Short mmCIF file of C-alpha atoms (C1' of nucleotides) in Angstrom, two decimals:
data_model
loop_
_atom_site.label_atom_id
_atom_site.label_comp_id
_atom_site.label_asym_id
_atom_site.label_seq_id
_atom_site.Cartn_x
_atom_site.Cartn_y
_atom_site.Cartn_z
CA MET A 11 -1.64 -13.53 -10.15
CA HIS A 12 -2.36 -16.78 -11.94
CA GLY A 13 -5.70 -15.68 -13.27
CA GLU A 14 -7.79 -17.94 -11.09
CA ILE A 15 -10.21 -15.10 -10.46
CA THR A 16 -11.94 -13.30 -13.31
CA PRO A 17 -11.77 -9.52 -13.65
CA GLY A 18 -14.47 -7.69 -11.72
CA ALA A 19 -15.19 -10.58 -9.39
CA ALA A 20 -16.53 -9.48 -6.01
CA LEU A 21 -14.97 -10.70 -2.78
CA THR A 22 -16.15 -10.34 0.78
CA LEU A 23 -14.07 -10.30 3.94
CA ARG A 24 -16.30 -12.84 5.64
CA GLY A 25 -16.16 -15.02 2.56
CA ILE A 26 -12.37 -14.95 2.36
CA GLY A 27 -12.11 -15.57 6.08
CA GLY A 28 -14.45 -18.52 5.87
CA GLU A 29 -12.56 -19.93 2.92
CA PHE A 30 -9.34 -20.03 4.91
CA GLY A 31 -10.83 -20.82 8.29
CA VAL A 32 -10.00 -17.48 9.90
CA SER A 33 -11.98 -14.47 11.00
CA MET A 34 -12.40 -11.18 9.19
CA THR A 35 -9.30 -9.61 10.69
CA PRO A 36 -6.61 -11.56 8.80
CA ALA A 37 -8.75 -11.44 5.68
CA ARG A 38 -8.88 -7.67 5.94
CA GLU A 39 -5.15 -7.38 6.30
CA ALA A 40 -4.54 -9.55 3.26
CA VAL A 41 -7.04 -7.57 1.21
CA ARG A 42 -5.51 -4.27 2.23
CA ARG A 43 -2.09 -5.49 1.29
CA LEU A 44 -3.21 -6.71 -2.11
CA ALA A 45 -5.12 -3.50 -2.68
CA ALA A 46 -1.98 -1.53 -1.87
CA GLU A 47 -0.21 -3.44 -4.65
CA GLY A 48 -3.03 -2.76 -7.06
CA ALA A 49 -4.04 -6.41 -7.21
CA LEU A 50 -7.47 -5.70 -5.78
CA PHE A 51 -9.78 -2.76 -6.18
CA LEU A 52 -11.47 -1.16 -3.18
CA SER A 53 -14.60 0.76 -4.06
CA SER A 54 -15.31 3.98 -2.22
CA SER A 55 -17.60 2.04 0.06
CA GLY A 56 -14.91 -0.51 0.80
CA ARG A 57 -16.26 -3.26 -1.42
CA VAL A 58 -13.54 -5.52 -2.76
CA THR A 59 -13.28 -6.64 -6.37
CA THR A 60 -10.56 -7.72 -8.75
CA PRO A 61 -9.76 -4.83 -11.07
CA GLU A 62 -11.25 -4.47 -14.53
CA LEU A 63 -8.48 -2.85 -16.49
CA THR A 64 -9.04 -0.37 -19.25
CA ASN A 65 -7.11 -0.73 -22.48
CA GLU A 66 -4.92 2.21 -21.56
CA ARG A 67 -4.09 0.62 -18.25
CA ILE A 68 -3.26 -2.67 -19.91
CA GLU A 69 -0.92 -0.95 -22.33
CA GLU A 70 0.69 0.92 -19.49
CA LEU A 71 1.26 -2.25 -17.50
CA ALA A 72 2.67 -3.93 -20.59
CA ALA A 73 5.08 -1.02 -20.99
CA LEU A 74 6.05 -1.44 -17.33
CA ARG A 75 6.66 -5.13 -17.83
CA ALA A 76 8.86 -4.35 -20.82
CA LEU A 77 10.80 -1.72 -18.93
CA LEU A 78 11.40 -3.82 -15.83
CA GLU A 79 11.82 -7.23 -17.34
CA VAL A 80 14.19 -6.17 -20.09
CA GLU A 81 16.39 -4.68 -17.39
CA LEU A 82 16.10 -7.80 -15.22
CA ALA A 83 16.96 -10.08 -18.12
CA SER A 84 19.88 -7.88 -19.03
CA ARG A 85 21.22 -8.09 -15.50
CA ALA A 86 20.71 -11.83 -15.38
CA LEU A 87 22.55 -12.42 -18.65
CA PRO A 88 26.16 -12.31 -17.35
CA ARG A 89 25.22 -14.73 -14.56
CA ALA A 90 23.25 -17.17 -16.69
CA HIS A 91 25.16 -20.43 -16.74
CA MET A 92 24.24 -23.69 -18.38
CA ALA A 93 22.36 -25.06 -15.37
CA LEU A 94 20.01 -22.10 -15.50
CA ILE A 95 19.44 -22.45 -19.22
CA ASP A 96 18.64 -26.12 -18.74
CA ARG A 97 16.11 -25.27 -16.07
CA LEU A 98 14.56 -22.69 -18.36
CA GLN A 99 14.22 -25.26 -21.11
CA THR A 100 12.54 -27.68 -18.76
CA ILE A 101 10.09 -25.03 -17.61
CA ASN A 102 9.51 -24.03 -21.20
CA SER A 103 8.45 -27.54 -22.11
CA ASN A 104 5.93 -27.34 -19.28
CA VAL A 105 4.69 -24.08 -20.75
CA ALA A 106 4.26 -25.76 -24.13
CA GLU A 107 2.34 -28.58 -22.46
CA MET A 108 -0.04 -26.14 -20.80
CA VAL A 109 -0.60 -24.39 -24.11
CA SER A 110 -1.44 -27.65 -25.83
CA LYS A 111 -3.82 -28.56 -23.00
CA ARG A 112 -5.43 -25.12 -23.24
CA ASP A 113 -4.92 -24.77 -19.49
CA ALA A 114 -4.98 -21.00 -19.09
CA VAL A 115 -4.13 -20.90 -15.38
CA GLY A 116 -1.40 -23.48 -15.83
CA TYR A 117 -0.02 -21.56 -18.77
CA ILE A 118 0.14 -18.30 -16.84
CA ARG A 119 1.72 -20.01 -13.85
CA THR A 120 4.46 -21.79 -15.78
CA ASN A 121 5.06 -18.78 -18.00
CA LEU A 122 5.63 -16.57 -14.97
CA GLU A 123 7.80 -19.28 -13.47
CA PHE A 124 9.94 -19.13 -16.60
CA HIS A 125 10.39 -15.40 -16.24
CA ARG A 126 10.94 -15.48 -12.50
CA THR A 127 13.58 -18.16 -12.78
CA LEU A 128 15.53 -16.03 -15.20
CA TYR A 129 15.11 -12.80 -13.26
CA LEU A 130 16.15 -14.34 -9.97
CA ARG A 131 19.64 -14.44 -11.42
CA ALA A 132 19.63 -10.68 -11.76
CA GLN A 133 20.16 -10.37 -7.99
CA ALA A 134 17.78 -7.42 -7.92
CA PRO A 135 15.06 -8.22 -5.39
CA ALA A 136 13.36 -4.82 -5.39
CA MET A 137 13.12 -4.83 -9.17
CA LEU A 138 11.80 -8.37 -9.21
CA ALA A 139 9.23 -7.45 -6.58
CA MET A 140 8.00 -4.63 -8.79
CA ALA A 141 7.71 -6.94 -11.77
CA GLU A 142 5.70 -9.36 -9.66
CA THR A 143 3.46 -6.53 -8.57
CA VAL A 144 2.70 -5.88 -12.22
CA TRP A 145 1.98 -9.57 -12.76
CA LEU A 146 -0.39 -9.43 -9.81
CA GLN A 147 -2.26 -6.53 -11.34
CA LEU A 148 -2.51 -8.29 -14.68
CA GLY A 149 -3.47 -11.71 -13.32
CA PRO A 150 -7.24 -11.69 -13.78
CA THR A 151 -6.98 -9.84 -17.09
CA MET A 152 -4.36 -12.21 -18.50
CA ARG A 153 -6.66 -15.10 -17.82
CA ALA A 154 -9.48 -13.39 -19.66
CA LEU A 155 -7.10 -12.68 -22.53
CA TYR A 156 -5.61 -16.14 -22.94
CA GLY A 157 -9.01 -17.65 -22.51
CA ARG A 158 -10.14 -16.05 -25.74
CA LEU A 159 -6.88 -16.84 -27.48
CA ARG A 160 -6.93 -19.73 -29.96
CA ARG A 161 -3.27 -20.61 -29.88
CA THR A 162 -1.74 -24.05 -29.66
CA ASP A 163 1.76 -23.31 -30.88
CA PRO A 164 4.54 -23.34 -28.28
CA PRO A 165 5.96 -20.02 -27.13
CA GLN A 166 8.34 -18.87 -29.83
CA ASN A 167 9.74 -15.91 -27.90
CA HIS A 168 10.86 -18.13 -25.06
CA ARG A 169 13.05 -20.00 -27.47
CA LEU A 170 14.49 -16.73 -28.69
CA ILE A 171 15.23 -15.79 -25.09
CA ILE A 172 17.02 -19.07 -24.46
CA ALA A 173 18.99 -18.73 -27.68
CA ALA A 174 20.08 -15.21 -26.79
CA LEU A 175 21.14 -16.39 -23.33
CA LYS A 176 23.25 -19.17 -24.85
CA ALA A 177 24.87 -16.76 -27.30
CA GLY A 178 25.42 -14.07 -24.69
CA ASP A 179 23.62 -11.75 -27.08
CA GLU A 180 22.37 -8.86 -24.97
CA PRO A 181 20.56 -6.83 -27.66
CA GLY A 182 18.87 -10.00 -28.86
CA LEU A 183 17.85 -10.89 -25.33
CA ARG A 184 16.38 -7.47 -24.70
CA LEU A 185 14.41 -7.63 -27.91
CA ALA A 186 13.14 -11.15 -27.25
CA VAL A 187 12.01 -10.32 -23.73
CA ARG A 188 10.31 -7.16 -24.89
CA SER A 189 8.46 -9.04 -27.61
CA ASP A 190 7.44 -11.86 -25.30
CA VAL A 191 6.10 -9.48 -22.71
CA THR A 192 4.21 -7.13 -24.99
CA GLN A 193 2.85 -9.34 -27.73
CA GLY A 194 0.16 -11.11 -25.78
CA LEU A 195 -1.15 -7.98 -24.18
CA ARG A 196 -1.21 -5.99 -27.39
CA LEU A 197 -3.80 -8.41 -28.68
CA LEU A 198 -6.25 -7.72 -25.93
CA ALA A 199 -5.82 -3.98 -26.09
CA GLY A 200 -6.21 -3.97 -29.86
CA MET B 25 8.37 9.27 2.12
CA HIS B 26 9.58 12.69 3.21
CA GLY B 27 12.21 11.35 5.55
CA GLU B 28 10.53 12.40 8.74
CA ILE B 29 11.41 9.07 10.29
CA THR B 30 14.99 7.89 10.52
CA PRO B 31 16.02 4.47 9.16
CA GLY B 32 15.59 1.65 11.63
CA ALA B 33 13.13 3.53 13.82
CA ALA B 34 10.74 1.25 15.71
CA LEU B 35 7.00 1.81 15.58
CA THR B 36 4.22 0.21 17.62
CA LEU B 37 0.64 -0.30 16.60
CA ARG B 38 -0.67 1.15 19.84
CA GLY B 39 1.66 4.10 19.46
CA ILE B 40 0.54 4.84 15.91
CA GLY B 41 -3.08 4.44 16.91
CA GLY B 42 -2.68 6.77 19.83
CA GLU B 43 -0.92 9.32 17.66
CA PHE B 44 -3.90 9.50 15.33
CA GLY B 45 -6.63 8.97 17.88
CA VAL B 46 -7.72 5.56 16.63
CA SER B 47 -7.42 2.02 17.90
CA MET B 48 -4.97 -0.64 16.83
CA THR B 49 -7.09 -1.91 13.98
CA PRO B 50 -6.70 0.99 11.54
CA ALA B 51 -3.06 1.34 12.56
CA ARG B 52 -2.50 -2.30 11.67
CA GLU B 53 -4.08 -1.91 8.29
CA ALA B 54 -1.96 1.11 7.47
CA VAL B 55 1.18 -0.66 8.60
CA ARG B 56 0.39 -3.74 6.56
CA ARG B 57 -0.21 -1.65 3.51
CA LEU B 58 3.04 0.25 3.90
CA ALA B 59 4.89 -2.98 4.55
CA ALA B 60 3.45 -4.40 1.33
CA GLU B 61 4.94 -1.47 -0.52
CA GLY B 62 8.31 -1.97 1.14
CA ALA B 63 8.04 1.28 3.08
CA LEU B 64 8.10 -0.51 6.42
CA PHE B 65 9.88 -3.61 7.56
CA LEU B 66 8.06 -6.31 9.51
CA SER B 67 10.37 -8.48 11.57
CA SER B 68 9.58 -12.17 11.86
CA SER B 69 7.91 -11.47 15.19
CA GLY B 70 5.76 -8.75 13.67
CA ARG B 71 7.71 -5.81 15.03
CA VAL B 72 7.53 -2.77 12.79
CA THR B 73 10.51 -0.64 11.83
CA THR B 74 11.50 1.61 8.97
CA PRO B 75 13.92 -0.25 6.70
CA GLU B 76 17.68 0.14 6.95
CA LEU B 77 18.80 -0.24 3.38
CA THR B 78 22.05 -1.85 2.34
CA ASN B 79 24.21 -0.16 -0.26
CA GLU B 80 23.20 -2.72 -2.86
CA ARG B 81 19.55 -2.05 -2.17
CA ILE B 82 20.09 1.69 -2.43
CA GLU B 83 21.82 1.30 -5.78
CA GLU B 84 19.04 -0.95 -6.99
CA LEU B 85 16.37 1.53 -5.98
CA ALA B 86 18.32 4.31 -7.67
CA ALA B 87 18.42 2.22 -10.84
CA LEU B 88 14.67 1.72 -10.54
CA ARG B 89 14.13 5.44 -10.15
CA ALA B 90 16.22 6.06 -13.24
CA LEU B 91 14.35 3.45 -15.23
CA LEU B 92 10.87 4.60 -14.26
CA GLU B 93 11.36 8.32 -14.07
CA VAL B 94 13.25 8.65 -17.34
CA GLU B 95 10.32 6.92 -19.00
CA LEU B 96 7.79 9.11 -17.19
CA ALA B 97 9.63 12.28 -18.13
CA SER B 98 9.88 11.11 -21.70
CA ARG B 99 6.14 10.53 -21.83
CA ALA B 100 5.43 13.87 -20.23
CA LEU B 101 7.60 15.78 -22.69
CA PRO B 102 5.16 16.04 -25.61
CA ARG B 103 2.43 17.24 -23.24
CA ALA B 104 4.56 19.75 -21.35
CA HIS B 105 3.21 23.20 -22.12
CA MET B 106 4.34 26.54 -20.78
CA ALA B 107 2.00 26.52 -17.82
CA LEU B 108 3.61 23.31 -16.57
CA ILE B 109 7.12 24.65 -17.03
CA ASP B 110 6.18 27.75 -15.08
CA ARG B 111 4.86 25.63 -12.27
CA LEU B 112 8.05 23.59 -12.26
CA GLN B 113 10.12 26.75 -12.02
CA THR B 114 8.07 27.95 -9.07
CA ILE B 115 8.48 24.62 -7.31
CA ASN B 116 12.16 24.64 -8.11
CA SER B 117 12.63 27.96 -6.38
CA ASN B 118 11.00 26.40 -3.32
CA VAL B 119 13.48 23.56 -3.58
CA ALA B 120 16.35 26.04 -3.68
CA GLU B 121 14.95 27.78 -0.62
CA MET B 122 14.78 24.50 1.31
CA VAL B 123 18.36 23.76 0.33
CA SER B 124 19.55 27.12 1.57
CA LYS B 125 17.65 26.64 4.82
CA ARG B 126 19.18 23.17 5.18
CA ASP B 127 15.66 21.84 5.72
CA ALA B 128 16.12 18.19 4.78
CA VAL B 129 12.47 17.16 5.06
CA GLY B 130 11.33 20.27 3.21
CA TYR B 131 13.91 19.64 0.53
CA ILE B 132 12.80 16.06 -0.02
CA ARG B 133 9.15 17.09 -0.09
CA THR B 134 9.54 19.90 -2.60
CA ASN B 135 11.98 17.88 -4.68
CA LEU B 136 9.49 15.04 -4.98
CA GLU B 137 6.76 17.57 -5.72
CA PHE B 138 8.86 18.81 -8.62
CA HIS B 139 9.18 15.31 -10.03
CA ARG B 140 5.56 14.37 -9.40
CA THR B 141 4.29 17.51 -11.10
CA LEU B 142 6.25 16.65 -14.21
CA TYR B 143 5.31 12.98 -14.22
CA LEU B 144 1.62 13.64 -13.75
CA ARG B 145 1.68 14.91 -17.33
CA ALA B 146 2.78 11.49 -18.54
CA GLN B 147 -0.77 10.19 -18.02
CA ALA B 148 0.65 6.93 -16.70
CA PRO B 149 -0.85 6.37 -13.25
CA ALA B 150 0.48 2.86 -12.71
CA MET B 151 3.99 3.94 -13.59
CA LEU B 152 3.76 6.97 -11.34
CA ALA B 153 2.48 4.80 -8.52
CA MET B 154 5.53 2.57 -8.87
CA ALA B 155 7.86 5.55 -8.81
CA GLU B 156 6.16 6.77 -5.64
CA THR B 157 6.56 3.32 -4.11
CA VAL B 158 10.29 3.64 -4.67
CA TRP B 159 10.26 7.10 -3.09
CA LEU B 160 8.47 5.61 -0.12
CA GLN B 161 11.13 2.96 0.28
CA LEU B 162 13.89 5.53 0.05
CA GLY B 163 12.30 8.13 2.33
CA PRO B 164 14.07 7.48 5.61
CA THR B 165 17.37 6.77 3.87
CA MET B 166 17.22 9.95 1.79
CA ARG B 167 16.82 11.97 4.92
CA ALA B 168 19.86 10.32 6.44
CA LEU B 169 21.76 11.03 3.23
CA TYR B 170 20.87 14.68 2.78
CA GLY B 171 21.39 15.24 6.47
CA ARG B 172 25.07 14.48 6.08
CA LEU B 173 25.32 16.42 2.84
CA ARG B 174 26.94 19.86 2.99
CA ARG B 175 25.36 21.40 -0.06
CA THR B 176 23.90 24.86 -0.34
CA ASP B 177 23.88 25.24 -4.11
CA PRO B 178 20.53 25.09 -5.87
CA PRO B 179 19.67 21.94 -7.81
CA GLN B 180 21.51 22.18 -11.10
CA ASN B 181 19.87 19.14 -12.69
CA HIS B 182 16.42 20.58 -12.21
CA ARG B 183 17.43 23.51 -14.37
CA LEU B 184 18.71 21.12 -17.00
CA ILE B 185 15.38 19.32 -16.89
CA ILE B 186 13.47 22.56 -17.36
CA ALA B 187 15.75 23.62 -20.20
CA ALA B 188 15.29 20.30 -21.98
CA LEU B 189 11.51 20.58 -21.58
CA LYS B 190 11.55 24.04 -23.11
CA ALA B 191 13.71 22.88 -26.02
CA GLY B 192 11.69 19.71 -26.56
CA ASP B 193 15.02 17.88 -26.30
CA GLU B 194 14.16 14.32 -25.39
CA PRO B 195 17.67 12.85 -25.14
CA GLY B 196 18.71 15.80 -23.02
CA LEU B 197 15.69 15.35 -20.80
CA ARG B 198 16.37 11.68 -20.30
CA LEU B 199 19.97 12.39 -19.39
CA ALA B 200 19.07 15.21 -17.01
CA VAL B 201 16.45 13.15 -15.19
CA ARG B 202 18.79 10.19 -14.94
CA SER B 203 21.53 12.38 -13.48
CA ASP B 204 19.20 14.10 -11.04
CA VAL B 205 17.83 10.82 -9.78
CA THR B 206 21.08 8.93 -9.40
CA GLN B 207 23.59 11.53 -8.32
CA GLY B 208 22.42 12.03 -4.77
CA LEU B 209 22.09 8.37 -4.05
CA ARG B 210 25.46 7.44 -5.51
CA LEU B 211 27.06 9.54 -2.82
CA LEU B 212 25.55 7.55 0.01
CA ALA B 213 26.32 4.22 -1.55
CA GLY B 214 29.91 5.22 -2.30
"C1'" DC C 11 32.99 -5.74 35.99
"C1'" DG C 12 30.62 -8.52 32.59
"C1'" DC C 13 27.24 -11.95 31.56
"C1'" DC C 14 23.30 -14.74 32.23
"C1'" DA C 15 18.70 -15.96 34.09
"C1'" DG C 16 14.37 -14.57 36.19
"C1'" DG C 17 10.21 -12.25 35.87
"C1'" DT C 18 7.57 -8.32 34.25
"C1'" DT C 19 5.88 -5.53 30.72
"C1'" DT C 20 5.23 -4.37 26.14
"C1'" DT C 21 3.57 -5.77 21.75
"C1'" DG C 22 1.34 -8.22 17.82
"C1'" DT C 23 -2.47 -11.60 16.62
"C1'" DG C 24 -6.90 -13.12 15.89
"C1'" DA C 25 -11.70 -13.16 17.34
"C1'" DT C 26 -15.89 -10.91 18.32
"C1'" DC C 27 -19.17 -7.17 18.57
"C1'" DA C 28 -21.99 -2.94 17.73
"C1'" DC C 29 -22.82 0.16 14.27
"C1'" DA C 30 -23.30 2.73 9.94
"C1'" DT C 31 -23.64 2.43 5.15
"C1'" DG C 32 -24.70 0.89 0.82
"C1'" DA C 33 -26.46 -2.64 -2.28
"C1'" DG C 34 -30.08 -5.32 -3.95
"C1'" DC C 35 -34.65 -6.73 -4.11
"C1'" DG C 36 -39.54 -6.31 -3.97
"C1'" DG C 37 -43.63 -3.93 -4.44
"C1'" DA C 38 -46.38 0.05 -5.51
"C1'" DT C 39 -47.54 3.54 -8.79
"C1'" DG C 40 -47.80 6.05 -13.19
"C1'" DC D 27 -44.85 -2.72 -18.35
"C1'" DA D 28 -41.36 0.43 -16.72
"C1'" DT D 29 -39.73 3.24 -13.06
"C1'" DC D 30 -39.04 4.68 -8.63
"C1'" DC D 31 -39.25 4.31 -3.75
"C1'" DG D 32 -38.53 1.88 0.54
"C1'" DC D 33 -36.91 -1.80 3.23
"C1'" DT D 34 -34.07 -5.53 4.51
"C1'" DC D 35 -29.91 -7.76 4.65
"C1'" DA D 36 -25.18 -8.15 3.63
"C1'" DT D 37 -20.85 -5.89 4.28
"C1'" DG D 38 -16.96 -2.98 5.87
"C1'" DT D 39 -15.26 -0.28 9.97
"C1'" DG D 40 -13.33 0.48 14.25
"C1'" DA D 41 -13.06 -0.85 19.13
"C1'" DT D 42 -12.05 -4.11 22.61
"C1'" DC D 43 -10.43 -8.36 24.62
"C1'" DA D 44 -7.77 -12.62 25.74
"C1'" DC D 45 -3.66 -14.70 24.69
"C1'" DA D 46 1.07 -15.80 23.35
"C1'" DA D 47 5.49 -14.41 22.33
"C1'" DA D 48 9.16 -11.47 22.46
"C1'" DA D 49 11.73 -7.70 24.49
"C1'" DC D 50 13.43 -5.48 28.40
"C1'" DC D 51 14.79 -4.74 32.91
"C1'" DT D 52 16.51 -6.33 37.19
"C1'" DG D 53 19.16 -8.94 40.18
"C1'" DG D 54 22.48 -12.45 40.99
"C1'" DC D 55 26.51 -15.10 39.81
"C1'" DG D 56 31.10 -16.03 37.96
#
DNA sequence: CGCCAGGTTTTGTGATCACATGAGCGGATG
DNA sequence: CATCCGCTCATGTGATCACAAAACCTGGCG
């Protein structure tokens, strides 16, 4: 999810097992679970790799993020009190720090933490789980994307999100979330 | 997914394996995969049951269906030619037959076939996969719902969907899909 | 009659093994 | 020098086993 593995990387059950000090059996179960969520790709012969997404697939997953996360943000809005907004601002400064350090994995991790913190307030666990499934599918690709990105400016859309939360501005919030979610991925697909 | 198993039913790995003539290992993998998708519930001790959904969870999953399936239908609309509409009408008559026979499992199966046939035209595999994950989570509960339902009238919303497809009426299609998806589940939650 | 404690049985977990399959590499040939 | 064939090794699959924990059933006690 955090982009620690590059797209198309090959994994082996014995390798995963060895890495975590267990046998093939638990490794297999974990791989099957992740494959069920689309986070790993199982070739017809059972070989395991991280997925290499086509542009169409990336656009589709971006549309899914927009659909799900706009709804989650919208549901979180009436429950977003000051304590939450403060936490979001703290996380956002961490995001900015990761951007300035050009730490791609750290950026993805803190960025997703920002979103998750907001969406947790939506009290919609199934919807949040689906959003996280999409993040999981995009993980390796996002890393490849932000790796080639030459940005050092802090995330502008996050500030728009926070402003909309403070103002209780639902249309503004929906727009800001949609922009934040789609903008980065449009670049790669383009 | 088709509601063949009632909510809260207990499953055992050895039982599943025996049922399909395999050992525990493949049964475990299948169970773990289904649990990852939320179709099965793993207790803290590893016991496997079908989930018993709370009303809040049912409403949330209904909202997810609405969100995803309205989008899928909308994307399918421009590609929906006459051959597809004919197929949908054929399937819909099967749905009506299942309703009149009070065959709950058959109704769920043909109803989902109706939706899947339409959504396949959207050319959005990831989105369709998510919708099917929701169906999977709702399977046992839908059976319990339609079992207590005393309906013998054919599905009205399906006819609205077909009419909107014929007319190329996107707002009407969105509304019809949303109604079709949410109406049944509102009953149970209410 | 209800409730609790004992033991027995069921059940999931993780490891290991034999086997089949496919990938990757090396060498031979045109 | 490129291409193709064959072999070897790595890899996933499914079965089986020993073990631990939890569930269930049974009998006894209040």
